mmCIF file of C-alpha atoms in Angstrom:
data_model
loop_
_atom_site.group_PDB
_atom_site.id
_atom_site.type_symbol
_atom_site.label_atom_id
_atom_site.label_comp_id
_atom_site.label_asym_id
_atom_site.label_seq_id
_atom_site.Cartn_x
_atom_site.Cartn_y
_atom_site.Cartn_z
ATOM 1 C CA UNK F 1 -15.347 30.505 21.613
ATOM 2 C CA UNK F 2 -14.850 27.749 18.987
ATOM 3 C CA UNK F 3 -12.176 25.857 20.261
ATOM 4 C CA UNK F 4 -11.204 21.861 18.842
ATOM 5 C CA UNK F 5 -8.389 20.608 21.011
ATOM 6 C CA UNK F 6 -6.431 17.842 20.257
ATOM 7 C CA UNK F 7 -4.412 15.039 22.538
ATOM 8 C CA UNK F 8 -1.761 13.949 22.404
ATOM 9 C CA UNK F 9 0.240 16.519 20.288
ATOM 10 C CA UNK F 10 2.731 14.033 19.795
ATOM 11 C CA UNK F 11 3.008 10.372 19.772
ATOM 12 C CA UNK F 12 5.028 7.432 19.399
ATOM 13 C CA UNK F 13 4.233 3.663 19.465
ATOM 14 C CA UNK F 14 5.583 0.334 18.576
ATOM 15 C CA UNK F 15 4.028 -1.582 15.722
ATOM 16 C CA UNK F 16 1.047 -3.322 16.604
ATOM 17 C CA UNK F 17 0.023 -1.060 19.476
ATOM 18 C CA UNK F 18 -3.725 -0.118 19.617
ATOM 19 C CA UNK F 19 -3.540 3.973 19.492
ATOM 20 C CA UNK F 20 -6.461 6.604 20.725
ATOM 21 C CA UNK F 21 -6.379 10.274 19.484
ATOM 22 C CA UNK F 22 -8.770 12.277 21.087
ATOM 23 C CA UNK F 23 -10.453 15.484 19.942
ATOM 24 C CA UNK F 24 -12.751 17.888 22.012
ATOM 25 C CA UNK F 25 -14.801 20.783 20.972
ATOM 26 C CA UNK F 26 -16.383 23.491 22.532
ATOM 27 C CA UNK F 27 -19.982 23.983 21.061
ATOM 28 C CA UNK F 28 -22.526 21.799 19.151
ATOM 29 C CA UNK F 29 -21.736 21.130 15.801
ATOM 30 C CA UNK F 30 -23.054 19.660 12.353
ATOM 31 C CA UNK F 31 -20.057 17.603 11.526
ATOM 32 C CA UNK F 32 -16.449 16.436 12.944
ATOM 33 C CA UNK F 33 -14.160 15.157 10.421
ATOM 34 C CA UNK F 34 -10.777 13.360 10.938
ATOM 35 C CA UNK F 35 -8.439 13.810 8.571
ATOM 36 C CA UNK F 36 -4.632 12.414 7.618
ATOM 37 C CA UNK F 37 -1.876 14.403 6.463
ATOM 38 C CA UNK F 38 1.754 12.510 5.681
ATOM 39 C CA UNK F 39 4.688 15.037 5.869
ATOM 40 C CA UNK F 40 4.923 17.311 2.793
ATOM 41 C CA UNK F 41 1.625 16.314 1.704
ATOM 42 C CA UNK F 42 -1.576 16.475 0.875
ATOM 43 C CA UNK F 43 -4.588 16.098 3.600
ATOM 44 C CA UNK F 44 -7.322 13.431 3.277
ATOM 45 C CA UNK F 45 -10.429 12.917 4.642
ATOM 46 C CA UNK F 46 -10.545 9.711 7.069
ATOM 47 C CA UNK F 47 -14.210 10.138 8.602
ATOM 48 C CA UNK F 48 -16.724 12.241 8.903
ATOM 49 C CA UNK F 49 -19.109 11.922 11.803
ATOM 50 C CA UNK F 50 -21.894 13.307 13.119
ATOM 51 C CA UNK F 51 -22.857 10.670 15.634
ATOM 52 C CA UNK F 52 -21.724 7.217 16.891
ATOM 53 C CA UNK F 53 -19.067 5.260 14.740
ATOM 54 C CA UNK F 54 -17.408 4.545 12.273
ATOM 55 C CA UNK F 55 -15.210 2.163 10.908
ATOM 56 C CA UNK F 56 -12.821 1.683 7.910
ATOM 57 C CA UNK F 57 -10.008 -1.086 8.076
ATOM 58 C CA UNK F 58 -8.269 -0.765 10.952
ATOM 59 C CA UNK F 59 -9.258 3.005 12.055
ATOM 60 C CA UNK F 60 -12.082 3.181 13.818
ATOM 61 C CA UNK F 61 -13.868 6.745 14.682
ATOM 62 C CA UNK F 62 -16.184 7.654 17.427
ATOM 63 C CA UNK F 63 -18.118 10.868 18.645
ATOM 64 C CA UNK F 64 -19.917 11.049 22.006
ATOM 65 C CA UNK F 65 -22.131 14.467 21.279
ATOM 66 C CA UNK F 66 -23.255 14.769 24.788
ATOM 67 C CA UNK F 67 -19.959 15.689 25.893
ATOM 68 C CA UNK F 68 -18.298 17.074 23.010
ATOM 69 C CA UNK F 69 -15.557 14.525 22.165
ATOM 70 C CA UNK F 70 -14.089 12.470 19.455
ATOM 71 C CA UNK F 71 -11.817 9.838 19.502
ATOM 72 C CA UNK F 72 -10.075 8.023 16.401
ATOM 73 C CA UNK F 73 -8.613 4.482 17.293
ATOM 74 C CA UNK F 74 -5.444 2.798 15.021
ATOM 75 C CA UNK F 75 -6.035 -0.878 15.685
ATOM 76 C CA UNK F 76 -2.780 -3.237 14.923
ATOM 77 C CA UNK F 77 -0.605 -0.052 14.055
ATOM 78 C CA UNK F 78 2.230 -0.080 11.060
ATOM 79 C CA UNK F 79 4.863 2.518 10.129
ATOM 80 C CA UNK F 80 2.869 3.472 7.611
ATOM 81 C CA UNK F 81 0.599 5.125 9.902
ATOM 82 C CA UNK F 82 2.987 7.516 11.104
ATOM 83 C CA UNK F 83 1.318 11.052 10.191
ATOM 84 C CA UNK F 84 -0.434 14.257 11.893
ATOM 85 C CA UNK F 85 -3.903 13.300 12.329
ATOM 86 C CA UNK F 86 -6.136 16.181 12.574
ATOM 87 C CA UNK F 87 -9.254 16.729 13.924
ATOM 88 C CA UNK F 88 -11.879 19.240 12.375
ATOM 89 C CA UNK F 89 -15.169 20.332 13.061
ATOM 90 C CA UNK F 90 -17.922 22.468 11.296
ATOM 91 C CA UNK F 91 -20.385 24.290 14.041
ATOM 92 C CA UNK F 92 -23.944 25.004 13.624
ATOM 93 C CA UNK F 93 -23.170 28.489 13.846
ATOM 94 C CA UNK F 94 -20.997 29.031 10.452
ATOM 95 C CA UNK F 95 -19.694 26.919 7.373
ATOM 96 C CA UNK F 96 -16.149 27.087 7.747
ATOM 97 C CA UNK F 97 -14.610 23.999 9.621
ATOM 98 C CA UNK F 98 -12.517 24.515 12.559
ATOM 99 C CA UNK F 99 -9.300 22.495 12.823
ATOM 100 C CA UNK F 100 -7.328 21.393 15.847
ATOM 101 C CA UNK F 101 -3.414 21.545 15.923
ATOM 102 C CA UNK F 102 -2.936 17.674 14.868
ATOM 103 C CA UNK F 103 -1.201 14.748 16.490
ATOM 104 C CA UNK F 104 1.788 13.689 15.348
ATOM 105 C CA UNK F 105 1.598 10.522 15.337
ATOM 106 C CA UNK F 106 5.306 8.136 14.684
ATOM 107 C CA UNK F 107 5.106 4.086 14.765
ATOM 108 C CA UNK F 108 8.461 2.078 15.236
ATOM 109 C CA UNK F 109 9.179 -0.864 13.648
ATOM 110 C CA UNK T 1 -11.055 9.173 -10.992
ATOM 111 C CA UNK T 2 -12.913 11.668 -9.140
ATOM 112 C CA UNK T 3 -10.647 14.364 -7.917
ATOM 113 C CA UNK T 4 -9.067 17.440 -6.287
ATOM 114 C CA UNK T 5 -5.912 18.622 -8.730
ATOM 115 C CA UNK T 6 -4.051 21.167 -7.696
ATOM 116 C CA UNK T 7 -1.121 22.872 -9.739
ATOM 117 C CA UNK T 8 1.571 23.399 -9.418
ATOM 118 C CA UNK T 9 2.600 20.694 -6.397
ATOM 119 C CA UNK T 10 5.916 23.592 -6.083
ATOM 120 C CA UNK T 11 6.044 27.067 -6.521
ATOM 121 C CA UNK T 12 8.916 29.201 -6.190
ATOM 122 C CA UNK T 13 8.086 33.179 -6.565
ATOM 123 C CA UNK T 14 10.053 35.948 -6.048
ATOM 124 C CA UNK T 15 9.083 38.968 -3.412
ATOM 125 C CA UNK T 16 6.336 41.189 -4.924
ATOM 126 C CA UNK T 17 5.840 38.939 -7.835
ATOM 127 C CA UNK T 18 2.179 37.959 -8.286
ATOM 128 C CA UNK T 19 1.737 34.091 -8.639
ATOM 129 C CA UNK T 20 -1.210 32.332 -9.677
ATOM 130 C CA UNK T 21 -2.094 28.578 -8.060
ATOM 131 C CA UNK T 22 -4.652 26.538 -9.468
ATOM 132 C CA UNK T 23 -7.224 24.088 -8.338
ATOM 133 C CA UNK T 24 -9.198 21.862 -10.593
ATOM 134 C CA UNK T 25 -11.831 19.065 -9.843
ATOM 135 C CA UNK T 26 -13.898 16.446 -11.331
ATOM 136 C CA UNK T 27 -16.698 15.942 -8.526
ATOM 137 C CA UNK T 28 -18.715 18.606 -9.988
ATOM 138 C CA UNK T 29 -19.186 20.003 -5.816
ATOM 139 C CA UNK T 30 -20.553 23.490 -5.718
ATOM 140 C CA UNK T 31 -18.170 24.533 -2.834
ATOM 141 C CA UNK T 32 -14.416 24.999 -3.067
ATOM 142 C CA UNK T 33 -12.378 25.883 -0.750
ATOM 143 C CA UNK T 34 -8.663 27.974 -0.452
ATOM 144 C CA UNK T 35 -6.954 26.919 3.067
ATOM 145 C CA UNK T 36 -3.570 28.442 4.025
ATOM 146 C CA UNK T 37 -0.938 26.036 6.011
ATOM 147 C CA UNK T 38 2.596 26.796 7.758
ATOM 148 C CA UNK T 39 4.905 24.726 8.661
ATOM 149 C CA UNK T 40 3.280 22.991 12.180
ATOM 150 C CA UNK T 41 0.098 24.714 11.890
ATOM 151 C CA UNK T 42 -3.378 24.031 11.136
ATOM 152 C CA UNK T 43 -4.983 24.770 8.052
ATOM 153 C CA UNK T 44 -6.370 27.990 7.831
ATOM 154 C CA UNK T 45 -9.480 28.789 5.850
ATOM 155 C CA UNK T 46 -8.989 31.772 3.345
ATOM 156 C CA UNK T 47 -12.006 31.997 1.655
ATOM 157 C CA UNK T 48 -14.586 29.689 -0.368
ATOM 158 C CA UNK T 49 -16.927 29.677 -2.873
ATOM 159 C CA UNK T 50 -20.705 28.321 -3.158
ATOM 160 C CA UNK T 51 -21.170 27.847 -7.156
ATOM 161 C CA UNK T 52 -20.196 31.668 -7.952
ATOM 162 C CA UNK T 53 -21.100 33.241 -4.540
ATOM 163 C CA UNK T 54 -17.808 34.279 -3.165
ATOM 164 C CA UNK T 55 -17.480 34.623 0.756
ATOM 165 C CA UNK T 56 -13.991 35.950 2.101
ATOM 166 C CA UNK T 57 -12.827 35.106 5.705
ATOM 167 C CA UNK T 58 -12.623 38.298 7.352
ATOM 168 C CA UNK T 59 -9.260 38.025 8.341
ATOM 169 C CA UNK T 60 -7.813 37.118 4.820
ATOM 170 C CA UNK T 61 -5.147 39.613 3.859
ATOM 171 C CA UNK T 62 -6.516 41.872 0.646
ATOM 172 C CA UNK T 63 -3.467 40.706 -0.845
ATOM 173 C CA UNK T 64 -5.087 37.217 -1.510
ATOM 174 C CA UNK T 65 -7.891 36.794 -4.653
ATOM 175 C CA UNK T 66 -9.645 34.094 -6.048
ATOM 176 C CA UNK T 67 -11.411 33.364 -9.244
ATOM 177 C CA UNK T 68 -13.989 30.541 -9.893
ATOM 178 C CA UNK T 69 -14.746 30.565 -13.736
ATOM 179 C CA UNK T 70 -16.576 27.591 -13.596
ATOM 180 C CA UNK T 71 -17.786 24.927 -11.260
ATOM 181 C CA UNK T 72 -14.503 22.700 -12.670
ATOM 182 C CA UNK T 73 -11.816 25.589 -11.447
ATOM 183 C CA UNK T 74 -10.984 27.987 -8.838
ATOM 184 C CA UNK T 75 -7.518 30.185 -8.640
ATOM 185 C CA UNK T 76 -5.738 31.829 -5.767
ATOM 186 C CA UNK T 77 -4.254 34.680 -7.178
ATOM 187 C CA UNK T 78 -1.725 36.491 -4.596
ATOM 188 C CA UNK T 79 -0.783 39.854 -5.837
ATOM 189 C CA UNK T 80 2.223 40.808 -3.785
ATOM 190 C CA UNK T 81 3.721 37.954 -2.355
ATOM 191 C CA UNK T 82 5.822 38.294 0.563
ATOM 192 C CA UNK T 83 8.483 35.927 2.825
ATOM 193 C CA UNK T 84 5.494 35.427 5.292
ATOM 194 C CA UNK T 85 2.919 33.969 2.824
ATOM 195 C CA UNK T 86 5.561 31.026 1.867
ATOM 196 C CA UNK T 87 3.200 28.223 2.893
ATOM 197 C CA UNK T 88 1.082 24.800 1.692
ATOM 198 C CA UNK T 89 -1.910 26.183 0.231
ATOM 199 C CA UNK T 90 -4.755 23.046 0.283
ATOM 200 C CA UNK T 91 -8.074 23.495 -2.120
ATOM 201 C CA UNK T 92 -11.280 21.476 -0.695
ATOM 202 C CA UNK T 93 -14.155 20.749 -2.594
ATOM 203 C CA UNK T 94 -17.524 19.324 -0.538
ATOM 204 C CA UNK T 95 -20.638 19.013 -2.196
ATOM 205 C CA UNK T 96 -22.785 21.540 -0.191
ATOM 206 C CA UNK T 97 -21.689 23.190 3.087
ATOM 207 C CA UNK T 98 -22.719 22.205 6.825
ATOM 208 C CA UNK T 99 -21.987 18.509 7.255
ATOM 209 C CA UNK T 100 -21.317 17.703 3.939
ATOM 210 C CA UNK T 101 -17.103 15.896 3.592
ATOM 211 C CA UNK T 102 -14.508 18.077 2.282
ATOM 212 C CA UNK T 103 -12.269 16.426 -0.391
ATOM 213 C CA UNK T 104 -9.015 18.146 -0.238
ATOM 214 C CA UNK T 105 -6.192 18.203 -3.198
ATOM 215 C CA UNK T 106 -2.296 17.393 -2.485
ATOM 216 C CA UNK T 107 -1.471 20.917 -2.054
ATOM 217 C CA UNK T 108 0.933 23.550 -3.820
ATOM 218 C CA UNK T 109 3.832 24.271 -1.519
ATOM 219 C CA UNK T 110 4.802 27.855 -2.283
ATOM 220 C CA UNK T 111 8.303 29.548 -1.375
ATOM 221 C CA UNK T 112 8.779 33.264 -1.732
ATOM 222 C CA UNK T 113 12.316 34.101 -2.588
#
């Protein structure tokens, strides 16, 4: 069953906190991506990983194949971050991607 | 810039009224992609296309089309729309499928009236 579960489903932190999203799947795969998506808008593409890490500013992304996870890390966090933050995941098996339910994600000044 | 346009960003249609949403991009990728989102939920893949190959989700109502007339463009096309299809509809491009990224476009948020 292709399954990408996402935790927490919601979330709320003080500026500056260091924040982890996490993201597990159920079945090898070819490519996890981790995407943004502000309220009312548009999604875009933060990583895409198919082993180890990445990093881009302050968001750092990691994927531990062996057990199936994904985590995406908000170093120094701003208001601006606040936004679902959705985690999505092509298997070997098909082409379409697979997306989890998001984490909404709200920083307080 | 390189992008994913999509028009319009709002569409208001009435019940049973065919509306047309478009999706244009300058990456030249051979894949686009049609996703479906309500309110809360994840995006749902309708259907795609590699170059002109079409491939349709099998769980994409009939009442949904799409049209590719050239690598640049790709239209959804929903024939009969009713209060349940009101949504965010998202086009992706990527350049090839399997773990190639997926460049998405703002989105056209559609209300059926």
């Amino acid at each position: 069953k292709n399954e990408v579960e996402q935790s927490p489903q919601n979330l709320t932190a003080q500026e500056g906190e260091f924040i982890t999203i996490n993201c597990s799947y159920s079945v090898g795969i070819s490519a996890l991506h981790w995407l943004q998506q502000h309220p009312g808008g548009g999604i875009v593409s933060l990583f895409m990983l198919s082993s180890g890490k990445k990093k881009h500013g302050r968001l750092i992304a990691t994927i531990n194949i062996q057990e199936k996870h994904s985590s995406l890390h908000i170093t120094a966090s701003h208001p601006r971050d606040s936004a679902v933050y959705i985690c999505a995941v092509r298997y070997h098996t098909g082409n379409q991607f697979y997306f989890g339910t998001g984490t909404s994600l709200t920083v307080i000044p | 810039d390189a992008m994913v346009i999509q028009n319009p960003r709002y569409q208001v249609t009435q019940f049973g009224k065919p509306v047309t949403l478009s999706c244009s991009q300058t990456l030249n990728h051979n894949v686009m992609y049609w996703y479906q989102q309500k309110s809360s939920q994840a995006p749902k893949l309708l259907f795609h296309y590699y170059d002109k190959d079409f491939n349709n989700e099998a769980d994409t109502p009939d009442n949904f089309q799409s049209r590719r007339p050239n690598t640049s463009f790709c239209f959804l096309d929903i024939r009969s729309p009713g209060l349940g299809d009101a949504a965010m509809y998202l086009c992706a491009t990527s350049l090839g499928l399997a773990s190639y990224e997926q460049y998405f476009g703002p989105g056209t948020r559609l209300t059926v009236t």
